[in-house]
C-alpha atoms as one frame of an Amber mdcrd trajectory, in Angstrom:
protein
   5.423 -14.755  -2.203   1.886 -13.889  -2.395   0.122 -13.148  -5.440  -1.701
  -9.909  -4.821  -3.076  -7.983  -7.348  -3.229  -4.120  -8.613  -6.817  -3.558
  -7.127  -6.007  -5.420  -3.858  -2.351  -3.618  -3.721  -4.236   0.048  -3.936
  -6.807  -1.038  -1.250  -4.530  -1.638   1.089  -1.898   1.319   0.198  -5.251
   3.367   0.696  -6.351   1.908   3.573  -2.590   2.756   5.085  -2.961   6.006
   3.891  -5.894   7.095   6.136  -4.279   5.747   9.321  -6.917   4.680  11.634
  -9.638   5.607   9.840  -8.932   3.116   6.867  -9.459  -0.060   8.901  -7.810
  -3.418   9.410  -5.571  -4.749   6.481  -4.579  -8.555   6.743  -1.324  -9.495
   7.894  -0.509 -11.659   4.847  -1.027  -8.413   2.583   0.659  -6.326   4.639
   3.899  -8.929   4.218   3.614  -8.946   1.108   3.847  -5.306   0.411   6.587
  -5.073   3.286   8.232  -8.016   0.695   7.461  -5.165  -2.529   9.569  -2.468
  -0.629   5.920  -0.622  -0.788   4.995   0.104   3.192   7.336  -0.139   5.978
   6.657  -0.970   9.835   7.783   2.578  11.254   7.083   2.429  15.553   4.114
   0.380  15.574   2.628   1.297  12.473   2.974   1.680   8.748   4.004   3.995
   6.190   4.286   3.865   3.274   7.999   4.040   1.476   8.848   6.629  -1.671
   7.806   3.306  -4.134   4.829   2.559  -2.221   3.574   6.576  -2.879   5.370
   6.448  -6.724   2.884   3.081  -7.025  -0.261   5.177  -5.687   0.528   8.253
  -7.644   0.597   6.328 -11.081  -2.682   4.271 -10.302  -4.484   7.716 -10.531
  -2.874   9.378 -13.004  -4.989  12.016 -15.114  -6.979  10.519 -18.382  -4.764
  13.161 -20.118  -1.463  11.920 -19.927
């Protein structure tokens, strides 16, 4: 499996996030988060599954908590 790490993992969750507008993400990443249970390949495209959106929420948690 590929070694990715937290900043690349959030990059690309991002990038998926904005659709089209958040450009190109390598195949190889995109496997590997497919292999996490983070995105999924819905008609063409991908979305991201309940972990992959639990795994953005907690990267931006509030100083606070």
């Amino acid at each position: 499996m590929l070694a990715l790490t937290k900043d690349v993992i959030l990059k690309a969750i991002a990038r998926i996030s904005a659709g089209s507008h958040g450009g190109p993400v390598a195949d190889s990443i995109v496997d590997g988060l497919i292999a996490r249970d983070l995105v999924r390949r819905v008609d063409g495209r991908l979305e991201l599954t309940e972990s992959g959106r639990s795994y953005q929420r907690s990267a931006f948690r509030p100083s606070w908590h």
